[in-house]
PDB file of C-alpha atoms in Angstrom:
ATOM      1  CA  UNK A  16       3.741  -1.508  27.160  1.00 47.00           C
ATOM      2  CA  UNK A  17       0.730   0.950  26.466  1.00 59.00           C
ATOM      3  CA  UNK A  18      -2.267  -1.515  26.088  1.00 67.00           C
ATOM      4  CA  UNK A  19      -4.341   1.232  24.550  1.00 90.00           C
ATOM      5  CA  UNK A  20      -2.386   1.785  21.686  1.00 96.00           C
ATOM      6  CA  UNK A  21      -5.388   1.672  18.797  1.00 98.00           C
ATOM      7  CA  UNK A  22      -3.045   1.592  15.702  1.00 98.00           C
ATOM      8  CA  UNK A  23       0.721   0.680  15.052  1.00 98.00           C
ATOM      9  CA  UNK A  24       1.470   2.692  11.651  1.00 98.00           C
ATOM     10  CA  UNK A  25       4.774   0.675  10.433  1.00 98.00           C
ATOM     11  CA  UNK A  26       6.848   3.424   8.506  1.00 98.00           C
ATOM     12  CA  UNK A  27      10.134   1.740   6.446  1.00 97.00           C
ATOM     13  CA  UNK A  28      12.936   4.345   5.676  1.00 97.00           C
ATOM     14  CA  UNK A  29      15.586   4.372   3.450  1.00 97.00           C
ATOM     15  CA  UNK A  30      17.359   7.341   2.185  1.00 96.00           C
ATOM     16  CA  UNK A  31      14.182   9.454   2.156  1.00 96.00           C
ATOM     17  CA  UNK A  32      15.197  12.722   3.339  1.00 95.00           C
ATOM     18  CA  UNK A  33      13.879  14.642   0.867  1.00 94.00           C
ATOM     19  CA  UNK A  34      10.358  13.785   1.701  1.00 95.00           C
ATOM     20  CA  UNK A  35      10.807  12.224   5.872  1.00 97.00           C
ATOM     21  CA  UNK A  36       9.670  15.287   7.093  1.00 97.00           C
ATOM     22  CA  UNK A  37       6.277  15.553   5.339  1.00 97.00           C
ATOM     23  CA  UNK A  38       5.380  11.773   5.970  1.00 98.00           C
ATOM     24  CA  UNK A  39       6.153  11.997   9.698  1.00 98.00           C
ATOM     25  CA  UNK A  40       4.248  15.321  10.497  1.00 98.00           C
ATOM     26  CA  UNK A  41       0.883  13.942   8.885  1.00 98.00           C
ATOM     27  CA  UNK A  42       1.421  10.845  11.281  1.00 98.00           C
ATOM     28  CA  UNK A  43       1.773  12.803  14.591  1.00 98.00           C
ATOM     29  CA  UNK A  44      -0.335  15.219  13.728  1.00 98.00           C
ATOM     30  CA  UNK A  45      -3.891  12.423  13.289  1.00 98.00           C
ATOM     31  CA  UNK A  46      -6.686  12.835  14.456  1.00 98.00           C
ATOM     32  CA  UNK A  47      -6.429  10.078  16.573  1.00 98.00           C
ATOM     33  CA  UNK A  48      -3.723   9.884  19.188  1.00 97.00           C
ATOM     34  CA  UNK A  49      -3.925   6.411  20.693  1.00 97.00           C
ATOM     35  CA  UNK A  50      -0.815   4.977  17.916  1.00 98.00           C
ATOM     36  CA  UNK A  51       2.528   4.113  17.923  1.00 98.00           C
ATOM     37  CA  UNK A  52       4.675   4.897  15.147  1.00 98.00           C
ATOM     38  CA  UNK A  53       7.061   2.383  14.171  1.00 98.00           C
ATOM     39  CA  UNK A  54       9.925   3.795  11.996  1.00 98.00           C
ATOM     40  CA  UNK A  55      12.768   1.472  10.162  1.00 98.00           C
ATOM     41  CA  UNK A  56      15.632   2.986   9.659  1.00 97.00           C
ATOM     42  CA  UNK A  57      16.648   0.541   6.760  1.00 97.00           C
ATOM     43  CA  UNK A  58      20.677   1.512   6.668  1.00 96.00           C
ATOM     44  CA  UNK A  59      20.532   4.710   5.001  1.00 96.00           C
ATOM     45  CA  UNK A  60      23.363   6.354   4.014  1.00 96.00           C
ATOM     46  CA  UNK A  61      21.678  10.273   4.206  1.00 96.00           C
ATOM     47  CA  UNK A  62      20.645  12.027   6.745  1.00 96.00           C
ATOM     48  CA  UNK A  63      17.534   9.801   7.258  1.00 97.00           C
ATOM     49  CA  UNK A  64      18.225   8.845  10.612  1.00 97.00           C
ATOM     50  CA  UNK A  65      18.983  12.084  12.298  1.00 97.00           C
ATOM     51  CA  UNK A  66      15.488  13.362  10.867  1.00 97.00           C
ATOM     52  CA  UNK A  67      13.941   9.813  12.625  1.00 98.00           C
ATOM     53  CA  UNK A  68      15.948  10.824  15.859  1.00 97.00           C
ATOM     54  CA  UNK A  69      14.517  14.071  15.765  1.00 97.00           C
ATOM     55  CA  UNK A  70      11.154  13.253  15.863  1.00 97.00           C
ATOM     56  CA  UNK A  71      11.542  10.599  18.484  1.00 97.00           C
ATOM     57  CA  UNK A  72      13.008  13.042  20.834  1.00 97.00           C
ATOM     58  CA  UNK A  73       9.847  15.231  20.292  1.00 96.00           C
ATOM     59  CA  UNK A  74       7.385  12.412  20.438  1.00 97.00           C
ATOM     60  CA  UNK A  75       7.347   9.523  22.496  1.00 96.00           C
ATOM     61  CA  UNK A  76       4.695   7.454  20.292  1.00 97.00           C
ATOM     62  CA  UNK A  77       7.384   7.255  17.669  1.00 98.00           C
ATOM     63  CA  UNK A  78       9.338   4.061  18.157  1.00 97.00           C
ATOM     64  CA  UNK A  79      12.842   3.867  16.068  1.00 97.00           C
ATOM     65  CA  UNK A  80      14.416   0.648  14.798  1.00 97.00           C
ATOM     66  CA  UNK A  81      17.602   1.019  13.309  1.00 97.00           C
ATOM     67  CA  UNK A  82      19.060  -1.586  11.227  1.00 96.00           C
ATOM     68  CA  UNK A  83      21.647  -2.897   8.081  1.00 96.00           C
ATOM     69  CA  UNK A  84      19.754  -2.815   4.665  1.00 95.00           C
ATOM     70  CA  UNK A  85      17.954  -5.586   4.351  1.00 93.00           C
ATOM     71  CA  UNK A  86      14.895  -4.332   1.925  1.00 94.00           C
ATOM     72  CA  UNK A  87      11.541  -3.325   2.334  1.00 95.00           C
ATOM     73  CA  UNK A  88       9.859  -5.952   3.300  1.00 96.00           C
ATOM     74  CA  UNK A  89      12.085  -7.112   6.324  1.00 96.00           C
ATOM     75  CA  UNK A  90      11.830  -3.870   7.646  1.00 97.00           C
ATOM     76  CA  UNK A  91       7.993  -4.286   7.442  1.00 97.00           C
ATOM     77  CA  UNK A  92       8.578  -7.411   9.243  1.00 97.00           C
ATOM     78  CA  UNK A  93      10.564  -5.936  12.068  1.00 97.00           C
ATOM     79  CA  UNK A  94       7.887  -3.507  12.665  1.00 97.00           C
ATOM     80  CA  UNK A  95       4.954  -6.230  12.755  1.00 97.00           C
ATOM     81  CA  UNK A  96       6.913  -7.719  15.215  1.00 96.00           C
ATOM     82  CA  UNK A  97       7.249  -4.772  16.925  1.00 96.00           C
ATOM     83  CA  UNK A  98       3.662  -4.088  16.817  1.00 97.00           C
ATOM     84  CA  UNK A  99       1.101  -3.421  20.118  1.00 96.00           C
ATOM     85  CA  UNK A 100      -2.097  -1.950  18.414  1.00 97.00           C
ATOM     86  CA  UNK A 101      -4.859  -3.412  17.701  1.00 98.00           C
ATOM     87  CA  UNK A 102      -4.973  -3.031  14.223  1.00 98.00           C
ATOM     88  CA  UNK A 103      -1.798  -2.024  11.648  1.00 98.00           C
ATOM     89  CA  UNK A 104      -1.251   0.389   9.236  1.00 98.00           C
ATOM     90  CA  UNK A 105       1.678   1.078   6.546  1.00 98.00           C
ATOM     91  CA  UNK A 106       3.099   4.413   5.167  1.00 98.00           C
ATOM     92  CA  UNK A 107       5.896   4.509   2.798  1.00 97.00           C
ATOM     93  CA  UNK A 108       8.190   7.450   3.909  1.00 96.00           C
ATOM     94  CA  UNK A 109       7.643   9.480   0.247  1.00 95.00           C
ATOM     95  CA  UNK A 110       3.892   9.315   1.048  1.00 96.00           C
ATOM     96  CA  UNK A 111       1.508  11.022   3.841  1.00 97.00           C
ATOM     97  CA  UNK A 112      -2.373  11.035   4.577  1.00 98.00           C
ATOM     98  CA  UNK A 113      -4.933  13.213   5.729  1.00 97.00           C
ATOM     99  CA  UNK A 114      -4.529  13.820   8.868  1.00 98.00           C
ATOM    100  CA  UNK A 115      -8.193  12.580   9.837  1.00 98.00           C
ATOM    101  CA  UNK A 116      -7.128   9.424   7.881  1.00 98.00           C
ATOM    102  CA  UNK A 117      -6.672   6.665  10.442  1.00 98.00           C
ATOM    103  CA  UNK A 118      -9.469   7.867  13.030  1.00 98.00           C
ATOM    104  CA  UNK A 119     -11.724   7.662  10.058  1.00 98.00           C
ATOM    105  CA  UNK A 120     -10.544   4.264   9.217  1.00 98.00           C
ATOM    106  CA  UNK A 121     -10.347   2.691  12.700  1.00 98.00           C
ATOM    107  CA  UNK A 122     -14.110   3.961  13.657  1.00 98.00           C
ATOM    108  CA  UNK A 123     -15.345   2.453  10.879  1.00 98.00           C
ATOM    109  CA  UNK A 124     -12.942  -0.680  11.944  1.00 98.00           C
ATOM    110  CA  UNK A 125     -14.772  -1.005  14.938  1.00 98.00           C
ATOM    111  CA  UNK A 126     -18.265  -0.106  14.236  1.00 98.00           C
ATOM    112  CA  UNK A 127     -18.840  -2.815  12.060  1.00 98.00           C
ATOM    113  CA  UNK A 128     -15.889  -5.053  13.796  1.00 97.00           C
ATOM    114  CA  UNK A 129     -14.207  -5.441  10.487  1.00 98.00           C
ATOM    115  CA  UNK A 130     -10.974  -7.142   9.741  1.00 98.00           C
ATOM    116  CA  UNK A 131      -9.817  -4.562   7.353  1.00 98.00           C
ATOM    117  CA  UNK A 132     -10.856  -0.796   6.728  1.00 98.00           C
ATOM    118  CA  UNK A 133     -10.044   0.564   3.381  1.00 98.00           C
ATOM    119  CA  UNK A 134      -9.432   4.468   1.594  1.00 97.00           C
ATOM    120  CA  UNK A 135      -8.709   6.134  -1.090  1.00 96.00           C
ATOM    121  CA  UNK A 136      -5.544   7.053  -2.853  1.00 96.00           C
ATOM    122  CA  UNK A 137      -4.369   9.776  -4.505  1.00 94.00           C
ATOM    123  CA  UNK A 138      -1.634   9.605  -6.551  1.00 92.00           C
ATOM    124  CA  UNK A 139       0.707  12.539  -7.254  1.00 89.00           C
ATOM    125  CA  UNK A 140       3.680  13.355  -9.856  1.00 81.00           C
ATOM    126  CA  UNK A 141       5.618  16.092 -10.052  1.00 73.00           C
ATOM    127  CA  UNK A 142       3.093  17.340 -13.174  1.00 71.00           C
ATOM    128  CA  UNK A 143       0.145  15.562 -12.064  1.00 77.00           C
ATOM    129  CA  UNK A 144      -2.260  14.493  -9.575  1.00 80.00           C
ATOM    130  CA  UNK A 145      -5.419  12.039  -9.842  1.00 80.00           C
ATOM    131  CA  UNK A 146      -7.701   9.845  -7.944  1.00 81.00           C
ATOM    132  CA  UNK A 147      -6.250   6.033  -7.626  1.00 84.00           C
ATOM    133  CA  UNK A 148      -9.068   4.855  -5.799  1.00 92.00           C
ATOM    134  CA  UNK A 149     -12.405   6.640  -4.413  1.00 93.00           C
ATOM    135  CA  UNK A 150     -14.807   5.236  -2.619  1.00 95.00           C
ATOM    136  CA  UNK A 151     -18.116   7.210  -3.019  1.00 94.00           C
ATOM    137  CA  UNK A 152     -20.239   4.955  -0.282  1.00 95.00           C
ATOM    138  CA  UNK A 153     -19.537   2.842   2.425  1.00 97.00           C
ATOM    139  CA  UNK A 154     -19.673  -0.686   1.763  1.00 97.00           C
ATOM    140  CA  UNK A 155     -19.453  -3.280   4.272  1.00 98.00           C
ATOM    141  CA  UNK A 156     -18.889  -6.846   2.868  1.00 98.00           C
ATOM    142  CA  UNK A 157     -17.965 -10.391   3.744  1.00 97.00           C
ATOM    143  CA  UNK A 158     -17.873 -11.572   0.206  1.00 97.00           C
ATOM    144  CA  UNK A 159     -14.527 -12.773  -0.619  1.00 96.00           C
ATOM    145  CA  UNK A 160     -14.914 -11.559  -4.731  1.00 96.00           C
ATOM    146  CA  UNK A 161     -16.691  -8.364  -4.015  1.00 96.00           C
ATOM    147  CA  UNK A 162     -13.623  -7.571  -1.511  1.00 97.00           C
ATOM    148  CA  UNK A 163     -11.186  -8.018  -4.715  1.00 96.00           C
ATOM    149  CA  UNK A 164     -13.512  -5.858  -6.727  1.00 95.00           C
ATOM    150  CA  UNK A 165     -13.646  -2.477  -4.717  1.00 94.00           C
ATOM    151  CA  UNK A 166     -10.197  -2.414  -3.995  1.00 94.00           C
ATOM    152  CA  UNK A 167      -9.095  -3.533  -7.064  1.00 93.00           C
ATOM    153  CA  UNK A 168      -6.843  -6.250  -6.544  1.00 94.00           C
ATOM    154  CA  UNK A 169      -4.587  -7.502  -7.820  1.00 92.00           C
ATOM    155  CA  UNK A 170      -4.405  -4.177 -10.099  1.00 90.00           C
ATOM    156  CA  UNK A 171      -4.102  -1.750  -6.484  1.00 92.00           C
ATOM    157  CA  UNK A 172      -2.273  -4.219  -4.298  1.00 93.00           C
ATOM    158  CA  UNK A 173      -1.270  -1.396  -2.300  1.00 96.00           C
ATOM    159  CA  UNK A 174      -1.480  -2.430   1.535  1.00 97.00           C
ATOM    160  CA  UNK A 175      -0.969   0.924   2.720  1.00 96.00           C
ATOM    161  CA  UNK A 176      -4.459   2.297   2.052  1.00 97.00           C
ATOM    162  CA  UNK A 177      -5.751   0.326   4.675  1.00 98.00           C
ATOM    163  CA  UNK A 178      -5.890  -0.787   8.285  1.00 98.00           C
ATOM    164  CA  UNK A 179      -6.188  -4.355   9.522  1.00 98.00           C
ATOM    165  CA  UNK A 180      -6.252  -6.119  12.728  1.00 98.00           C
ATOM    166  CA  UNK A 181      -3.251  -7.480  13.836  1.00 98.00           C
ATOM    167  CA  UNK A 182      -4.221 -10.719  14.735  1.00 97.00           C
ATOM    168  CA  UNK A 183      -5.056 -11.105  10.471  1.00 97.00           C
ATOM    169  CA  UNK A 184      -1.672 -11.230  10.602  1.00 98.00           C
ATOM    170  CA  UNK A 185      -0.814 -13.366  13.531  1.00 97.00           C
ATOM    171  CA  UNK A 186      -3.368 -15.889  13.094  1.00 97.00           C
ATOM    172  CA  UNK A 187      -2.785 -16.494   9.588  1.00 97.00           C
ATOM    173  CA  UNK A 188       1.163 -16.101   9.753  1.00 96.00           C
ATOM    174  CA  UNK A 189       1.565 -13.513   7.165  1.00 97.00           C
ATOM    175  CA  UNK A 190       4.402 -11.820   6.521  1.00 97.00           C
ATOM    176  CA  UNK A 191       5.864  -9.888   4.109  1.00 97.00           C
ATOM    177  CA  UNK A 192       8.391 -12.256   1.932  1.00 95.00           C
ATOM    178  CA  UNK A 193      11.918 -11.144   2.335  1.00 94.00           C
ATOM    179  CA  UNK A 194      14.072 -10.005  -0.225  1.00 92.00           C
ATOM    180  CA  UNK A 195      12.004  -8.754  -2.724  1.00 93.00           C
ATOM    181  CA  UNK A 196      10.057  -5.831  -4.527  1.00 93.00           C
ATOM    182  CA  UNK A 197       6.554  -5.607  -5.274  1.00 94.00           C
ATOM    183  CA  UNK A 198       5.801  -8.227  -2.252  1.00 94.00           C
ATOM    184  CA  UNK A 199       2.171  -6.222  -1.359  1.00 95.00           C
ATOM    185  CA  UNK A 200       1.280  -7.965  -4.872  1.00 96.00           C
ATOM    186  CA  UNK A 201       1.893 -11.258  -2.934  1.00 96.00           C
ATOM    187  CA  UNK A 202       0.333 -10.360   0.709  1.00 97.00           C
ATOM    188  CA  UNK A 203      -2.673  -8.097  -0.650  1.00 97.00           C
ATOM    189  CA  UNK A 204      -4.981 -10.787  -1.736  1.00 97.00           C
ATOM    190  CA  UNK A 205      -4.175 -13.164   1.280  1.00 97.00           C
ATOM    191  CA  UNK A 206      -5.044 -10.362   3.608  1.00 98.00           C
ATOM    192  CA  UNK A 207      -8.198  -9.953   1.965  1.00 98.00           C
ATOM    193  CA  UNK A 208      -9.000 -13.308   1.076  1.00 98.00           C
ATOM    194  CA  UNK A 209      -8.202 -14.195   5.298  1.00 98.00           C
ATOM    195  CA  UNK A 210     -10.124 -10.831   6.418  1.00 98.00           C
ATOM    196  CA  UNK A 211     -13.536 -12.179   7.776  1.00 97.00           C
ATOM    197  CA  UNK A 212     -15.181  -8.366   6.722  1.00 98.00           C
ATOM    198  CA  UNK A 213     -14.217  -5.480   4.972  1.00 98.00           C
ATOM    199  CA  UNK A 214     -14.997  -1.746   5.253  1.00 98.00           C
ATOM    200  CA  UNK A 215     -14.804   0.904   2.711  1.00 98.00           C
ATOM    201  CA  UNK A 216     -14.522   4.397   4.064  1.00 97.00           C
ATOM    202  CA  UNK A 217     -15.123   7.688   2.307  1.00 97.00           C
ATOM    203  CA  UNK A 218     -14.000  11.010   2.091  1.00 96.00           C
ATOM    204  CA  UNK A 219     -10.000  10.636   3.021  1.00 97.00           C
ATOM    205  CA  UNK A 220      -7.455   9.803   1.450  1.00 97.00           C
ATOM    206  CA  UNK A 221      -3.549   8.712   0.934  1.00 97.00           C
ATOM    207  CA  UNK A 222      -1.277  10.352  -0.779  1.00 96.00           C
ATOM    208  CA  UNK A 223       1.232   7.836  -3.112  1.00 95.00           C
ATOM    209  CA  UNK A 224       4.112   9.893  -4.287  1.00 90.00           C
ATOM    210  CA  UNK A 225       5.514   8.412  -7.564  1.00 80.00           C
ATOM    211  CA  UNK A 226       8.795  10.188  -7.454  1.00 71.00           C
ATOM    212  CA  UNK A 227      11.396   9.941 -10.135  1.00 54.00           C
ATOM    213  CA  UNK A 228      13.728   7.852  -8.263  1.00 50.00           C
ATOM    214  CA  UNK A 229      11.277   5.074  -7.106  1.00 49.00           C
ATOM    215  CA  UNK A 230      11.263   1.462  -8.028  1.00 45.00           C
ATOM    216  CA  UNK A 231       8.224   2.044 -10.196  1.00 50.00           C
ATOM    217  CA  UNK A 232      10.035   4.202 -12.482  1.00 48.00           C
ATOM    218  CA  UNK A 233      13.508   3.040 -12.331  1.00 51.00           C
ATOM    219  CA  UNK A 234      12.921  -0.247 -12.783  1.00 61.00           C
ATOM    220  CA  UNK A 235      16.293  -2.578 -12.714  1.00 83.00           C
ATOM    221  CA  UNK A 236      16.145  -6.619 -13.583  1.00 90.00           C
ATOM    222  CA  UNK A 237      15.807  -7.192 -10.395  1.00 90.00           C
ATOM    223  CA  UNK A 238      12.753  -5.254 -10.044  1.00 90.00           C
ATOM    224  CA  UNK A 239      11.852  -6.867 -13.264  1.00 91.00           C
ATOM    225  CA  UNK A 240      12.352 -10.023 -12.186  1.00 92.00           C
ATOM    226  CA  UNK A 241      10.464  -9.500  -8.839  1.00 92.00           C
ATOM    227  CA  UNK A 242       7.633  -8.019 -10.691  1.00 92.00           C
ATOM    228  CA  UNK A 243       7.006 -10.920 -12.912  1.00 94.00           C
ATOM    229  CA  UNK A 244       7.648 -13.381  -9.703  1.00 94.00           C
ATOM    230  CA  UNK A 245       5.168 -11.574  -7.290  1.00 94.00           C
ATOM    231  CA  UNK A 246       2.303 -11.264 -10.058  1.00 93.00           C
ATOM    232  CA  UNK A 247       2.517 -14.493 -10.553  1.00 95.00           C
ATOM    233  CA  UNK A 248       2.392 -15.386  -6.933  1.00 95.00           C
ATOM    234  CA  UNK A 249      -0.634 -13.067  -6.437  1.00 95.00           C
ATOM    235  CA  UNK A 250      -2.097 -15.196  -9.684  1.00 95.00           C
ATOM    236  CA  UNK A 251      -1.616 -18.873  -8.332  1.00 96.00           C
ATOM    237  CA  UNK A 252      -3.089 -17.848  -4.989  1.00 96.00           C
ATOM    238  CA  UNK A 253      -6.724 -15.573  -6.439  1.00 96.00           C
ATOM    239  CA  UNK A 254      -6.675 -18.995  -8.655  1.00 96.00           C
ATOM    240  CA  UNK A 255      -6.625 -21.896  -5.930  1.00 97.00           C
ATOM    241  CA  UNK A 256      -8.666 -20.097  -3.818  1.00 96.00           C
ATOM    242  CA  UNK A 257     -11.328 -19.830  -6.559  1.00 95.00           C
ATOM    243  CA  UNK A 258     -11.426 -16.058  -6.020  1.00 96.00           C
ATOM    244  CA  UNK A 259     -13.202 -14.409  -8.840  1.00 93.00           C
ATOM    245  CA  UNK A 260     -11.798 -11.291 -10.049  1.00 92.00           C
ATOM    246  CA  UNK A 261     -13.074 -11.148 -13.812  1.00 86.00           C
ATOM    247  CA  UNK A 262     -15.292  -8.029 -12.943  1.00 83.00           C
ATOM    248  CA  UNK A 263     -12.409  -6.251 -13.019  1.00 79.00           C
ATOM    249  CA  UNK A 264      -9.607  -7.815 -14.204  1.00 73.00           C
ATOM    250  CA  UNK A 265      -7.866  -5.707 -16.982  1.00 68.00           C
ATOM    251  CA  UNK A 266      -7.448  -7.427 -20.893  1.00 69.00           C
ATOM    252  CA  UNK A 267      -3.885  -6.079 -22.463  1.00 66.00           C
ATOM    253  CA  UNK A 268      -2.839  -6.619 -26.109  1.00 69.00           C
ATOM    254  CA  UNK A 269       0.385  -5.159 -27.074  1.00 72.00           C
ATOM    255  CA  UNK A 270       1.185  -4.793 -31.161  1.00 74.00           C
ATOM    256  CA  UNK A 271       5.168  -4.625 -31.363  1.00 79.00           C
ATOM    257  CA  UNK A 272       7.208  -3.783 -33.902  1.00 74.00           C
ATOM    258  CA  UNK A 273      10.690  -5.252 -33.884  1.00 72.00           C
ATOM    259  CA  UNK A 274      10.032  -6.553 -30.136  1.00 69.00           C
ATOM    260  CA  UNK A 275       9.210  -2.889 -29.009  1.00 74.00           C
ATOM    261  CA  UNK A 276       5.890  -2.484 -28.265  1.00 73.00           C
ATOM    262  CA  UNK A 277       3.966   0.153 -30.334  1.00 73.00           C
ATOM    263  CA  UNK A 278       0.557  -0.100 -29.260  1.00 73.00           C
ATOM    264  CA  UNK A 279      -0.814  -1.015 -26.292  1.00 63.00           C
ATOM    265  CA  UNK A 280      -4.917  -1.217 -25.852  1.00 66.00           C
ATOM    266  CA  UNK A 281      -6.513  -1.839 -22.148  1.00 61.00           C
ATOM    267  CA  UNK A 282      -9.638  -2.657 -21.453  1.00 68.00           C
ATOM    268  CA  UNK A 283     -10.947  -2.689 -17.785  1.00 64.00           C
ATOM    269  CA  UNK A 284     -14.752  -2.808 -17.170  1.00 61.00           C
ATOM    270  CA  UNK A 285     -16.039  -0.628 -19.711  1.00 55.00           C
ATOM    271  CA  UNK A 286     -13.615   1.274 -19.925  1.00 64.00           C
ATOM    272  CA  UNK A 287     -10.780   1.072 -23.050  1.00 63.00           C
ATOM    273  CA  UNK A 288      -7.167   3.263 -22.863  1.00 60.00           C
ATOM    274  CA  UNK A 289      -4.940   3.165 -25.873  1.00 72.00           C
ATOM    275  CA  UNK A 290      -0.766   3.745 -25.924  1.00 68.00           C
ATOM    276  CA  UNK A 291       0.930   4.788 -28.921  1.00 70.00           C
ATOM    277  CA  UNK A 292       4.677   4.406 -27.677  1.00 62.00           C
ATOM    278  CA  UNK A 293       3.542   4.804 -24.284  1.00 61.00           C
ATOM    279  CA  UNK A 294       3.463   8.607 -24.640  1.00 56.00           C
ATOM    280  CA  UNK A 295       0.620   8.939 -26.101  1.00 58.00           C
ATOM    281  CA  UNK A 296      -2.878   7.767 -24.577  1.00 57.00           C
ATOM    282  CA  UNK A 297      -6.202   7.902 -25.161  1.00 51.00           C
TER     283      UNK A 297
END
């Protein structure tokens, strides 16, 4: 076992072909070399594999796992288990990063020895592209609500914009629950709310690929259903551990017409979108 390894980067996979390639080349290409890359082959039926065996043979720091379906979040649990860095990263195999991305996070990691180092995100469409998140200074904080605020949780319960160290993980025994979607709404705000600091780094960036065929946009009952379950979750935890988060918390009212939902108003902060049908929004 290489004892130097600074980062495991924990990358599940299933049927991704179409977009493997790009993900994998920004992850051996970082800046930084000291990682591991910890890929899941989560039974898929296309050519995912063979892409995954590819790159293995061509770099050693890419470790494969290849097992039945079992969902998303099991396969993020194989590869924490699997994990020798020091601190752990996520990509989703539709997504990449800059390729300065992780150096960038794990110096500021370990100049201010913070539990978690967080970027930005940029999310793309096939017609559009705009910032998620930006970070425009570098805060460092040990304040549990101000850590909610400028990463916007539970709204951007993304956990793959970030580093953390893996004993957050191991010394709080966190893991992502099995069987489920959306479970980063459920293991965001523990991660934060466990992190001792938190460090927000500027100037790079991941890149969240809302394809037409993800679980965001084809959403079945059971996504649904998971949706509703892992909000809720996320809610009874920020609430018993007296976390505020009204600074940022978005106010919805929907106006429906014959149970469809018309017009939809959002207010977050100071600023206020309107929906007409969801089509339309200003």
């Amino acid at each position: 076992m290489n004892n130097n390894i600074k980062i495991s980067i924990i990358v599940p996979v299933f049927n991704a072909k179409k977009y493997l390639k790009r993900c994998l080349d920004s992850l051996i290409h970082q800046s930084i070399k000291d990682i591991e890359i910890i890929c899941i082959n989560d039974g898929s039926t296309d050519s995912s594999l063979n892409i995954l065996k590819d790159f293995a043979k061509s770099d050693s720091r890419i470790i494969l796992i290849d097992q039945e379906n079992q969902g998303q979040s099991n396969a993020r649990n194989a590869g924490l288990d699997k994990a020798h860095g020091k601190y752990i990263g996520f990509v989703d195999s539709d997504d990449w990063v800059d390729l300065d991305f992780f150096e960038k996070l794990y110096n500021a990691a370990e100049k201010y020895n913070c539990d978690i180092a967080a970027g930005g995100i940029i999310r793309l469409h096939k017609f559009n592209k705009k910032f998620h998140l930006k970070f425009d200074k570098e805060v460092v904080t040990e304040n549990k609500d101000e850590k909610f605020e400028i990463c916007d949780v539970p709204e951007l319960s993304y956990v793959w914009n970030k580093i953390y160290k893996k004993e957050l993980f191991t010394s709080n025994n966190l893991h992502f629950e099995p069987g489920i979607f959306y479970e980063d709404v459920i293991i965001t705000p523990q991660l934060l709310y466990y992190s001792k600091k938190l460090v927000t780094v500027m100037n790079t960036y991941y890149y969240y690929w809302r394809s037409s065929n993800s679980t965001v946009t084809n959403r079945s009952e059971k996504a649904n259903n998971d949706s509703m379950y892992a909000h809720q979750k996320a809610k009874e935890f920020i609430t018993s551990h007296n976390i505020d988060i009204s600074s940022h918390e978005p106010i919805t009212k929907r106006y429906k017409l014959f149970g469809i939902t018309i017009l939809k108003i959002r207010k977050k902060g100071t600023k206020t979108t309107t929906s007409l049908f969801n089509i339309i929004k200003w």
